[in-house]
Amino acid sequence: MVHTDPVARARELREALDLYNYQYYVLDAPTVPDAEYDFLFRELQELEAAHPSLRTPESPTQRVGSSPREGFQEIRHRVPMLSLNNGFSEEDVLNFDRRVREILDCEVVDYACEPKFDGLAVSLLYRNGRLVEGSTRGDGEAGEDVTANLRTIRAIPLQLPMSSPPSVLEVRGEVLMEKRDFQALNQGQLARGEKLFVNPRNAAAGALRQLDPALTAQRPLSFFAYGMGEVEGWGLPATQGELMDRLSQLRFPVPVERALVRGAAGLLGYFERMSLMRASLRYDIDGVVYKVNAFGQQQALGFVSRAPRFALAHKFPAEEALSEVLDIDVQVGRTGALTPVARLRPVFVGGVTVTNATLHNEDEIRRKDIRIGDQVWVRRAGDVIPEVVAVVPEQRPPHARTFVMPEHCPVCGSKVVRTEGEAISRCSGGLYCPAQRKQALLHFAQRRAMDIDGLGEKLVDQLVDSGLVRTPPDLYGLSLQALASLPRMGEKSAANLLEAIERSRETTLARFIFALGIRNVGETTARDLARHFGDLAPLLSAGLETLQQVPEVGPVVAQSINDFLGEAHNREVVQRLLSCGIRWAAAPSRLQEKQLLAGLTLVLTGTLPHLSRDQARARIEGAGGKVAGSVSRRTAYVVAGADPGSKLQQALELGVPVLDESQLLSLLNQDIS
Ligand code: JCF
């Protein structure tokens, strides 16, 4: 409830802001979006402006930044650590450049540009070339003494490589964690069952502000320098660009992406280039920084309140924001995969308003423990699909609900199956499910399946969208009139299509099985099944056990076929197809062949032209024969290929008949496929 009484409302705002501050600065675990914090902060400021008696010295509006965490010494910065004015649009950049030119009274200004690291600002104090003190930015006036922690960061020189170092040199820069290191860290957290960090910045902040430096040392932190604080006994260069080069010579990491540009056009060009590079950089950046290059000009421009007039931080849209999971729906893809999707309270992130985020699969939801009603961090980086990164467990409402994968497809009601060892749940109504309709028809019609010439993607779209076709058997009931009524369909092409459909009725069992689009049943498996069962009826009545007995069919494929045939919707469509007059030439099934070699023992020697040793053995055993390792009088045949061994010799000696591969196959009544 929002208080209308200003006294109560001010107290409420102060309490909320104090809590958010604590979570952000001390726990390094923010629980509200920055925008919401800013909004409440501004409300309090306005309230205090209207009622000055409400402004207490303890109000969050009366300080900027953070107080040191308990356990760290406070360090006053000799030269304040500045903040930067932010710009969010081209217009902001043009205004910045215009003001700079007006004040300097010049036509065009040279700027130094650099990426704006999304890390933590720190100051490093070198006395006589030795690192003696390191501090966080804090509120800009005073920060925390994190010297011991900073000394663990390998990229930070403990000693300056100079023969006569200046008495005082204060280097400023940003501590951060590279994306790859962050990912590895989170993988470790996950494996140990510990809390995931939301982003590299929070991970770096947590690491830098450990009370035990040994813990900081275990975290892979990096550092980049971007400026100077107090300097004594060192001649400063004349420009920011040269300063960066000098810092680089002193072995401080400086971004290779830094650049000198001219005028507003140069600034915007740099912004554009960095926007494109952002995703491929090794570290997160939240924008770019423009600085007037010449220090003389910087001085002339001076400061407004706490920020320099000579610099601008041009921010990218934030890639992360907090939202709420309103519900979790399930989407069925063209291939039948069920994908849980989070319906989110609309949130502006990555430059667009996001209302949905994929949750990938059931395991992913369990792993991140996402529940309906949770506050969650949503990430949208570049053109990548929005993602739920993590939940804010502290804000879980008591009514939060866990997600359960439905047992039946939300689109067609067929059973949902999930193969052992697989993360994806799938609808088993492949031939019937409206979500999979177009995919099923395209697959059915393709050349290697029913070979319906001309029935491609565009036509399938038209047929399905017009309602003329829902499932494959509908194709065989199409009339010339109905087809010709489709937009952009001439009488001639309609007739051609009908003819192609007509022709497809005459097919092979293998093609027909393949055309059904059973998961994991490709052309080869379809052929194996056709050969094994000889006709459709025994395949349709085969249970899981029978399927598993087919030599070429493994447990996963057998399960897929069983799932498909177990779905009444699919069987109905298959029956309708059969009643459309689809037919194939009968072939002897392997089940009938089985007896061809019953009781006979064969011996294999040499390399056969087509069949591997295992394939040949499978064929022989499939026909009821045995394969032995040595030739005896009881051997029925020796099958010999190239480079035969002594077995061929023995066969000749014992008078055992010798076959080549093609003779073996004709004995089996099979061909090479
Ligand atoms: O990368 C940064 N986050 C960054 C921050 C870079 C800079 O050149 C900065 C900064 C904050 C203040 N320069 C100033 C003066």
XYZ file of C-alpha atoms and ligand atoms in Angstrom:
688
model
C 0.000 0.000 0.000
C 1.238 3.479 -0.870
C 0.898 6.078 1.861
C -0.619 9.418 0.925
C 0.611 10.995 4.142
C 3.993 12.534 3.165
C 5.615 11.733 6.529
C 4.719 8.061 6.327
C 5.559 7.858 2.632
C 8.974 9.458 3.174
C 9.763 6.942 5.920
C 8.636 4.100 3.716
C 10.801 5.318 0.843
C 13.837 5.791 3.083
C 13.472 2.293 4.470
C 13.086 0.743 1.042
C 16.022 2.675 -0.422
C 18.235 1.838 2.560
C 17.467 -1.833 2.064
C 18.119 -1.709 -1.693
C 21.369 0.169 -1.056
C 22.469 -2.476 1.373
C 21.610 -5.267 -1.020
C 23.399 -3.540 -3.870
C 26.522 -2.249 -2.179
C 27.114 -4.584 0.706
C 25.628 -7.871 -0.431
C 26.433 -7.281 -4.122
C 23.018 -8.790 -4.782
C 20.522 -6.202 -6.016
C 16.882 -7.220 -5.795
C 15.217 -4.412 -7.743
C 15.963 -2.976 -11.175
C 18.101 0.170 -11.247
C 15.207 1.980 -12.885
C 12.927 1.224 -9.956
C 15.551 2.389 -7.482
C 15.988 5.620 -9.440
C 12.241 6.100 -9.568
C 11.812 5.746 -5.778
C 14.890 7.904 -5.184
C 13.427 10.683 -7.295
C 10.091 10.416 -5.506
C 11.858 10.875 -2.179
C 13.855 13.808 -3.525
C 10.664 15.486 -4.725
C 8.886 14.787 -1.473
C 11.761 16.325 0.485
C 11.872 19.314 -1.822
C 8.160 19.929 -1.194
C 8.473 19.301 2.560
C 12.018 20.345 3.594
C 11.334 19.292 7.199
C 11.335 15.674 5.994
C 14.939 15.886 4.869
C 16.950 14.210 7.624
C 20.746 13.924 7.497
C 20.282 10.153 7.378
C 18.108 10.257 4.273
C 19.526 8.260 1.339
C 19.242 11.453 -0.701
C 21.873 13.054 1.527
C 24.691 10.893 0.327
C 25.728 9.587 -3.010
C 27.174 6.122 -3.365
C 27.912 3.653 -0.658
C 29.290 3.410 2.818
C 32.170 1.051 3.429
C 31.307 -2.484 4.347
C 32.027 -3.359 7.911
C 35.551 -4.708 8.128
C 37.163 -2.414 5.591
C 39.029 0.751 6.460
C 37.818 3.913 4.847
C 40.174 5.678 2.466
C 39.627 9.326 1.511
C 40.511 9.941 -2.115
C 43.085 12.699 -2.512
C 41.517 13.582 -5.810
C 37.815 12.728 -5.947
C 36.852 9.797 -8.164
C 34.507 11.304 -10.657
C 31.329 9.971 -12.018
C 30.432 10.455 -15.643
C 27.407 12.083 -17.172
C 25.353 9.538 -19.082
C 23.987 9.804 -22.595
C 21.534 7.354 -24.079
C 20.835 8.671 -27.557
C 22.396 10.255 -30.600
C 20.777 13.489 -29.511
C 22.564 13.350 -26.144
C 25.871 12.924 -27.970
C 25.189 15.826 -30.323
C 24.267 18.051 -27.367
C 27.431 17.012 -25.521
C 29.621 17.865 -28.496
C 27.789 21.138 -29.106
C 28.316 22.338 -25.532
C 31.972 21.361 -25.646
C 32.464 23.343 -28.848
C 30.565 26.339 -27.516
C 32.620 26.536 -24.345
C 35.916 25.938 -26.136
C 34.783 28.186 -28.958
C 36.107 25.927 -31.678
C 34.814 24.266 -34.829
C 35.705 20.677 -34.186
C 37.032 18.752 -31.192
C 39.279 15.687 -30.970
C 38.058 12.974 -28.614
C 39.593 9.940 -26.990
C 37.141 7.030 -26.954
C 37.251 3.815 -24.984
C 34.900 1.020 -23.992
C 33.055 1.586 -20.737
C 33.831 -1.442 -18.639
C 31.043 -2.883 -16.565
C 33.160 -3.489 -13.504
C 34.197 -1.690 -10.327
C 36.166 1.526 -10.287
C 39.275 1.417 -8.131
C 42.219 3.665 -7.419
C 45.798 2.376 -7.121
C 48.339 4.469 -5.251
C 52.013 4.008 -6.159
C 54.624 5.664 -3.950
C 58.121 5.655 -5.380
C 56.976 3.049 -7.844
C 55.482 0.630 -5.319
C 51.812 -0.189 -4.933
C 51.027 0.897 -1.382
C 47.287 1.380 -1.356
C 44.240 0.387 -3.351
C 40.665 1.485 -2.797
C 37.206 1.170 -4.227
C 35.440 4.222 -5.570
C 32.845 4.256 -2.820
C 30.928 7.503 -3.055
C 33.725 9.186 -4.997
C 35.058 11.011 -1.929
C 35.966 7.971 0.156
C 36.054 4.273 -0.549
C 37.178 1.044 1.078
C 40.736 -0.066 1.584
C 40.962 -3.217 -0.525
C 44.751 -3.117 -0.963
C 45.299 -6.745 -0.010
C 42.606 -7.893 -2.421
C 43.849 -5.776 -5.306
C 47.359 -7.134 -4.801
C 46.042 -10.580 -5.756
C 45.075 -9.400 -9.245
C 47.815 -10.465 -11.623
C 47.171 -7.719 -14.148
C 47.980 -5.009 -11.587
C 51.717 -4.180 -11.369
C 52.986 -4.229 -7.786
C 55.985 -2.232 -8.911
C 56.272 0.225 -11.777
C 58.911 -0.689 -14.361
C 60.769 2.652 -14.133
C 64.323 3.443 -13.059
C 63.282 6.693 -11.335
C 59.608 6.417 -10.516
C 57.517 9.424 -9.454
C 56.991 9.938 -5.740
C 53.214 9.685 -6.142
C 51.283 8.166 -9.004
C 47.618 7.281 -8.620
C 46.212 5.098 -11.397
C 42.509 4.677 -11.852
C 40.710 1.947 -13.616
C 38.178 -0.784 -13.500
C 38.313 -4.246 -11.947
C 36.288 -6.794 -13.868
C 35.868 -10.449 -14.616
C 36.163 -11.682 -18.197
C 33.088 -13.422 -19.549
C 34.827 -16.765 -19.974
C 36.163 -16.690 -16.418
C 32.689 -15.791 -15.200
C 31.170 -18.764 -17.017
C 33.769 -21.115 -15.592
C 33.166 -19.693 -12.116
C 29.417 -20.218 -12.394
C 29.911 -23.737 -13.696
C 31.931 -24.427 -10.555
C 29.247 -22.829 -8.374
C 26.668 -25.036 -10.035
C 28.739 -28.188 -9.557
C 29.169 -27.340 -5.862
C 25.480 -26.552 -5.552
C 26.247 -22.946 -4.671
C 24.480 -19.780 -5.676
C 24.950 -18.562 -9.260
C 26.202 -15.039 -9.896
C 23.880 -12.994 -12.041
C 26.618 -11.376 -14.133
C 30.378 -10.815 -14.261
C 30.053 -7.466 -12.529
C 28.407 -8.923 -9.432
C 30.886 -11.765 -9.381
C 33.785 -9.294 -9.580
C 32.273 -7.063 -6.892
C 31.785 -10.024 -4.591
C 35.354 -11.150 -5.170
C 36.922 -7.743 -4.659
C 35.062 -7.152 -1.430
C 35.954 -10.383 0.315
C 37.317 -9.818 3.776
C 39.762 -12.661 3.206
C 42.157 -11.851 0.338
C 42.782 -15.584 -0.128
C 39.199 -15.824 -1.390
C 39.752 -12.934 -3.805
C 42.874 -14.656 -5.089
C 40.779 -17.666 -6.105
C 38.658 -15.525 -8.395
C 39.922 -14.673 -11.876
C 39.818 -10.859 -11.818
C 41.186 -8.522 -14.473
C 41.969 -4.826 -14.497
C 42.010 -2.032 -17.081
C 43.429 1.440 -16.474
C 41.725 4.584 -17.797
C 43.048 7.584 -15.900
C 45.088 9.276 -13.204
C 44.433 10.651 -9.750
C 47.108 12.434 -7.803
C 50.500 12.716 -9.509
C 53.742 14.100 -8.102
C 57.107 14.117 -9.815
C 55.875 12.938 -13.181
C 55.380 15.079 -16.253
C 51.852 14.391 -17.494
C 51.409 14.062 -21.243
C 49.234 16.566 -23.068
C 46.370 14.302 -24.066
C 44.245 11.410 -22.840
C 45.420 9.335 -25.810
C 49.069 9.776 -24.849
C 48.249 9.083 -21.215
C 46.800 5.728 -22.188
C 49.941 4.927 -24.182
C 52.116 5.871 -21.174
C 49.989 3.658 -18.888
C 50.417 0.845 -21.351
C 54.210 1.369 -21.281
C 54.022 1.091 -17.488
C 52.486 -2.363 -18.086
C 48.963 -1.431 -17.095
C 46.343 -3.160 -19.227
C 44.577 -0.608 -21.422
C 41.845 -1.525 -23.880
C 43.092 -2.129 -27.418
C 39.706 -0.881 -28.562
C 40.554 2.704 -27.563
C 40.527 5.209 -30.419
C 40.956 8.874 -31.268
C 38.153 10.402 -33.306
C 37.149 13.819 -34.578
C 33.842 15.548 -33.931
C 30.372 14.193 -33.168
C 30.392 12.068 -36.313
C 33.540 10.384 -35.029
C 31.888 9.705 -31.661
C 28.809 8.168 -33.237
C 30.941 6.076 -35.581
C 32.875 4.736 -32.601
C 29.631 3.943 -30.752
C 28.393 2.038 -33.792
C 31.612 0.037 -34.106
C 31.650 -0.858 -30.430
C 27.970 -1.830 -30.472
C 28.826 -4.354 -33.158
C 31.905 -5.598 -31.310
C 30.209 -5.780 -27.942
C 29.138 -9.410 -28.100
C 32.564 -10.621 -29.230
C 34.562 -8.732 -26.585
C 36.104 -10.780 -23.826
C 34.465 -8.642 -21.173
C 31.116 -6.956 -20.587
C 30.855 -3.292 -21.419
C 27.827 -1.135 -20.736
C 28.656 1.619 -23.191
C 31.552 3.736 -24.367
C 33.315 6.739 -22.800
C 34.144 9.874 -24.745
C 36.723 12.299 -23.366
C 37.956 15.552 -24.879
C 41.460 14.450 -25.814
C 43.552 17.524 -24.894
C 44.022 17.968 -21.132
C 44.246 21.742 -21.678
C 40.757 21.718 -23.148
C 39.534 19.391 -20.368
C 40.656 21.942 -17.804
C 38.909 24.765 -19.630
C 35.680 22.793 -19.614
C 35.780 21.974 -15.896
C 33.081 20.239 -13.896
C 29.401 20.513 -13.113
C 28.617 19.166 -9.670
C 30.514 15.847 -9.557
C 30.916 15.098 -13.218
C 33.341 16.462 -15.780
C 31.919 18.506 -18.641
C 34.655 17.071 -20.868
C 33.462 13.472 -20.745
C 30.329 11.514 -21.570
C 29.408 7.902 -20.940
C 27.295 6.812 -23.906
C 25.368 3.839 -22.535
C 24.075 0.805 -24.369
C 20.609 -0.365 -23.434
C 20.906 -2.533 -20.302
C 21.082 -6.245 -21.103
C 19.667 -7.344 -17.785
C 16.582 -6.355 -15.875
C 14.311 -7.720 -13.187
C 10.890 -9.027 -14.046
C 8.331 -11.454 -12.709
C 7.306 -14.863 -14.003
C 3.548 -14.490 -14.451
C 3.108 -17.997 -15.826
C 4.899 -20.772 -17.651
C 3.361 -21.931 -20.919
C 4.413 -24.761 -23.160
C 5.003 -24.252 -26.864
C 5.012 -27.090 -29.361
C 7.533 -26.712 -32.153
C 7.313 -27.950 -35.738
C 9.143 -31.092 -34.763
C 6.998 -31.758 -31.705
C 9.499 -30.507 -29.119
C 7.762 -28.998 -26.089
C 9.440 -25.816 -24.889
C 8.441 -24.169 -21.623
C 8.200 -20.411 -22.029
C 8.083 -17.896 -19.184
C 5.388 -15.243 -19.516
C 6.971 -12.171 -17.969
C 5.799 -8.870 -16.626
C 6.826 -6.655 -19.579
C 10.317 -5.301 -19.049
C 12.549 -3.056 -21.160
C 15.835 -4.866 -21.643
C 18.448 -5.003 -24.386
C 16.625 -2.164 -26.152
C 13.238 -3.864 -26.495
C 10.239 -4.723 -24.327
C 10.413 -8.389 -23.425
C 7.310 -10.335 -22.389
C 8.479 -13.943 -22.911
C 11.663 -15.863 -22.332
C 12.443 -19.429 -23.294
C 13.152 -21.750 -20.388
C 14.557 -24.416 -22.757
C 13.364 -27.558 -20.962
C 12.286 -29.103 -17.694
C 15.803 -29.752 -16.407
C 16.812 -26.154 -16.983
C 13.832 -24.977 -14.906
C 14.747 -27.347 -12.066
C 18.396 -26.363 -12.247
C 17.609 -22.668 -11.918
C 14.666 -23.409 -9.610
C 12.359 -21.041 -11.459
C 8.823 -20.910 -10.113
C 5.690 -19.151 -11.260
C 5.486 -15.921 -9.256
C 9.265 -15.521 -8.879
C 11.177 -12.308 -9.422
C 13.803 -13.128 -12.037
C 16.746 -11.566 -13.833
C 16.019 -11.413 -17.523
C 18.824 -11.052 -20.018
C 18.670 -10.082 -23.656
C 22.088 -9.615 -25.215
C 22.258 -8.420 -28.807
C 19.879 -10.384 -30.960
C 20.008 -13.383 -28.670
C 16.641 -14.760 -27.524
C 15.709 -13.414 -24.059
C 16.700 -15.686 -21.206
C 15.893 -16.036 -17.537
C 19.318 -15.958 -15.888
C 18.451 -16.501 -12.256
C 15.722 -16.031 -9.677
C 15.844 -13.683 -6.713
C 15.121 -16.250 -4.001
C 14.691 -13.592 -1.280
C 11.641 -12.292 -3.106
C 9.859 -15.584 -3.663
C 6.205 -15.137 -2.728
C 4.572 -17.858 -0.611
C 2.182 -18.728 -3.435
C 4.997 -19.400 -5.942
C 4.227 -22.570 -7.922
C 6.552 -25.136 -9.470
C 6.206 -25.989 -13.123
C 4.985 -29.403 -14.211
C 5.432 -30.597 -17.775
C 1.964 -31.512 -19.112
C 1.319 -35.192 -19.807
C -0.579 -34.372 -22.959
C 0.327 -32.086 -25.819
C -1.338 -28.691 -25.239
C -1.988 -28.437 -28.985
C -3.368 -31.878 -29.939
C -3.789 -33.863 -26.722
C -1.429 -36.670 -27.763
C 0.773 -38.188 -25.106
C 3.945 -36.347 -24.210
C 7.059 -38.538 -24.124
C 10.541 -37.896 -22.910
C 13.287 -40.265 -23.984
C 15.530 -41.481 -21.233
C 18.690 -39.431 -21.102
C 17.187 -36.645 -23.205
C 16.202 -33.229 -21.888
C 13.473 -32.554 -24.417
C 9.858 -33.665 -24.003
C 7.982 -34.287 -27.211
C 4.455 -34.626 -28.475
C 4.014 -38.143 -29.841
C 1.204 -37.195 -32.235
C 3.583 -36.424 -35.096
C 1.169 -37.172 -37.932
C -1.789 -35.528 -36.322
C -0.661 -32.586 -34.197
C -1.572 -29.198 -35.742
C 1.727 -27.731 -34.509
C 3.602 -30.295 -36.551
C 1.262 -30.339 -39.533
C 3.383 -28.454 -42.019
C 6.529 -30.274 -41.039
C 4.756 -33.637 -41.299
C 3.371 -32.852 -44.760
C 6.695 -31.605 -46.084
C 8.413 -34.694 -44.800
C 5.691 -36.946 -46.199
C 5.917 -35.389 -49.665
C 9.699 -35.190 -50.007
C 11.430 -36.990 -52.825
C 12.928 -39.721 -50.664
C 9.545 -40.353 -49.011
C 6.317 -40.314 -51.033
C 7.943 -38.207 -53.748
C 5.051 -35.835 -54.472
C 6.672 -33.577 -57.020
C 5.955 -29.873 -56.557
C 4.605 -30.084 -53.009
C 7.094 -27.747 -51.345
C 7.064 -25.323 -48.476
C 4.981 -22.596 -50.149
C 2.290 -24.986 -51.278
C 2.148 -26.759 -47.924
C 1.686 -23.360 -46.265
C -1.163 -22.562 -48.639
C -2.849 -25.935 -48.268
C -2.693 -25.889 -44.479
C -3.516 -22.197 -44.048
C -6.545 -22.508 -46.350
C -7.765 -25.484 -44.307
C -7.799 -27.804 -47.332
C -5.258 -30.171 -45.777
C -4.736 -31.107 -42.167
C -3.049 -34.485 -42.325
C -1.367 -36.404 -45.193
C -4.449 -38.470 -46.173
C -6.259 -35.217 -46.951
C -3.877 -34.851 -49.909
C -5.476 -37.848 -51.598
C -8.935 -36.321 -51.357
C -8.036 -32.998 -53.035
C -10.089 -32.002 -56.031
C -8.965 -29.984 -59.034
C -11.578 -27.409 -58.186
C -10.438 -26.957 -54.585
C -6.803 -26.694 -55.643
C -7.468 -24.229 -58.416
C -9.262 -21.979 -55.938
C -5.980 -21.302 -54.129
C -4.400 -17.926 -54.842
C -1.594 -18.012 -57.428
C -2.558 -21.561 -58.421
C -3.247 -22.045 -62.115
C -5.336 -24.854 -63.516
C -2.239 -26.398 -65.069
C -0.204 -26.522 -61.851
C -3.226 -27.818 -59.951
C -3.532 -30.640 -62.452
C 0.188 -31.356 -62.226
C 0.029 -31.561 -58.450
C -2.973 -33.884 -58.549
C -1.105 -36.115 -60.944
C 1.956 -36.182 -58.688
C -0.246 -37.105 -55.724
C -1.896 -39.816 -57.803
C 1.492 -41.227 -58.819
C 2.670 -41.326 -55.205
C 0.064 -43.959 -54.331
C 2.360 -46.539 -55.887
C 5.335 -46.682 -53.564
C 7.525 -49.025 -51.524
C 7.006 -50.091 -47.947
C 10.340 -48.523 -46.960
C 9.355 -45.154 -48.422
C 5.981 -45.305 -46.733
C 7.495 -46.058 -43.327
C 10.009 -43.254 -43.785
C 7.215 -40.878 -44.859
C 5.401 -41.314 -41.536
C 8.045 -39.128 -39.908
C 8.566 -41.332 -36.872
C 11.228 -39.787 -34.705
C 14.652 -41.395 -35.154
C 13.437 -43.418 -38.129
C 15.410 -42.226 -41.133
C 15.615 -43.767 -44.580
C 17.978 -46.539 -43.549
C 15.993 -47.620 -40.524
C 12.818 -47.481 -42.595
C 14.437 -49.840 -45.098
C 15.576 -52.159 -42.319
C 12.092 -52.226 -40.871
C 10.550 -52.868 -44.269
C 12.911 -55.753 -44.930
C 12.434 -57.153 -41.455
C 8.659 -57.053 -41.318
C 7.903 -57.441 -45.033
C 4.582 -55.629 -44.694
C 2.973 -52.904 -42.653
C 0.609 -55.052 -40.608
C 3.303 -56.926 -38.630
C 5.069 -53.604 -37.956
C 1.837 -52.024 -36.727
C 1.198 -54.902 -34.365
C 4.796 -55.109 -33.121
C 5.217 -54.240 -29.465
C 8.307 -52.783 -27.875
C 9.830 -56.217 -27.386
C 9.361 -57.290 -30.988
C 10.824 -53.996 -32.161
C 13.875 -54.475 -29.991
C 14.484 -57.815 -31.652
C 15.072 -56.200 -35.027
C 18.871 -56.469 -35.328
C 19.452 -52.945 -36.714
C 17.073 -51.279 -34.272
C 18.513 -50.008 -30.986
C 16.558 -49.290 -27.817
C 16.073 -45.568 -28.557
C 14.686 -46.184 -32.036
C 12.474 -49.009 -30.771
C 11.078 -46.657 -28.112
C 10.404 -43.931 -30.685
C 8.488 -46.324 -32.921
C 6.570 -47.663 -29.956
C 5.669 -44.119 -28.818
C 4.503 -43.250 -32.302
C 2.410 -46.385 -32.716
C 1.090 -46.056 -29.185
C -0.636 -42.812 -30.116
C -4.139 -43.571 -31.372
C -4.160 -40.311 -33.361
C -1.232 -41.549 -35.450
C -2.711 -44.996 -36.073
C -5.900 -43.388 -37.265
C -4.004 -41.314 -39.808
C -2.067 -44.387 -40.976
C -5.343 -46.294 -41.439
C -6.759 -43.405 -43.444
C -3.652 -43.415 -45.630
C -4.097 -47.107 -46.319
C -7.707 -46.596 -47.269
C -6.573 -43.927 -49.759
C -5.179 -46.740 -51.864
C -1.501 -46.353 -51.105
C 0.146 -49.617 -52.043
C 3.529 -51.262 -52.465
C 4.842 -54.467 -53.969
C 4.941 -57.276 -51.473
C 8.452 -58.437 -50.587
C 9.565 -61.486 -48.673
C 10.122 -60.380 -45.135
C 13.175 -61.334 -43.250
C 10.850 -63.145 -40.908
C 9.973 -65.449 -43.787
C 13.564 -65.556 -45.005
C 14.584 -66.594 -41.633
C 14.542 -70.232 -42.427
C 16.593 -69.992 -45.631
C 19.855 -70.800 -43.857
C 18.374 -72.615 -40.897
C 20.758 -75.213 -39.523
C 23.605 -74.165 -41.788
C 27.043 -72.985 -40.645
C 28.997 -70.536 -42.820
C 32.548 -69.263 -42.563
C 33.646 -65.788 -43.680
C 37.094 -65.005 -45.040
C 38.636 -62.015 -46.781
C 37.126 -58.589 -47.415
C 33.715 -58.469 -49.111
C 33.133 -55.649 -51.591
C 30.081 -54.095 -49.880
C 29.261 -55.749 -46.605
C 31.415 -55.431 -43.533
C 32.160 -58.557 -41.554
C 29.476 -57.585 -38.999
C 26.882 -56.825 -41.655
C 27.479 -60.140 -43.395
C 27.187 -61.931 -40.084
C 23.937 -60.080 -39.294
C 22.464 -61.082 -42.643
C 23.400 -64.717 -42.213
C 22.151 -64.879 -38.665
C 19.015 -63.014 -39.717
C 18.306 -65.907 -42.065
C 18.786 -68.463 -39.323
C 22.370 -69.409 -40.202
C 25.423 -69.595 -37.975
C 28.840 -68.092 -38.571
C 31.836 -70.116 -37.438
C 35.486 -69.145 -37.163
C 37.021 -72.234 -38.778
C 36.248 -74.531 -41.673
C 35.299 -78.134 -41.097
C 33.494 -80.863 -42.984
C 30.271 -79.594 -41.431
C 30.681 -76.098 -42.919
C 27.909 -75.474 -45.445
C 29.599 -72.611 -47.313
C 32.720 -70.512 -47.128
C 32.060 -66.899 -48.191
C 35.276 -65.449 -49.607
C 36.202 -61.855 -50.434
C 39.441 -60.149 -51.392
C 42.685 -61.342 -49.746
C 41.168 -64.519 -48.274
C 43.088 -66.359 -45.585
C 43.891 -70.043 -45.201
C 40.184 -70.757 -44.764
C 39.696 -70.607 -48.522
C 42.458 -73.178 -48.947
C 40.820 -75.435 -46.345
C 37.437 -75.121 -48.073
C 38.940 -76.221 -51.357
C 40.691 -79.121 -49.668
C 37.542 -80.287 -47.875
C 35.319 -79.720 -50.873
C 33.197 -77.095 -49.119
C 31.408 -74.845 -51.644
C 32.780 -71.260 -51.852
C 30.528 -68.240 -52.453
C 31.299 -64.617 -53.241
C 29.228 -61.772 -51.831
C 26.650 -61.620 -54.613
C 26.150 -65.363 -54.444
C 25.593 -65.085 -50.701
C 23.012 -62.354 -51.236
C 21.128 -64.287 -53.866
C 21.131 -67.246 -51.523
C 19.534 -64.963 -48.971
C 17.143 -63.593 -51.567
C 18.450 -60.118 -50.684
C 20.173 -57.331 -52.447
C 22.917 -55.067 -51.254
C 20.702 -52.374 -49.712
O 35.309 2.008 -18.137
C 34.821 2.697 -17.284
N 33.861 2.170 -16.561
C 35.252 4.110 -17.084
C 34.816 4.844 -16.002
C 36.169 4.644 -17.993
C 36.597 5.925 -17.832
O 37.449 6.455 -18.688
C 36.168 6.730 -16.740
C 35.262 6.165 -15.823
C 34.859 6.944 -14.761
C 35.360 8.225 -14.635
N 36.621 7.996 -16.606
C 36.238 8.728 -15.569
C 36.729 10.075 -15.469
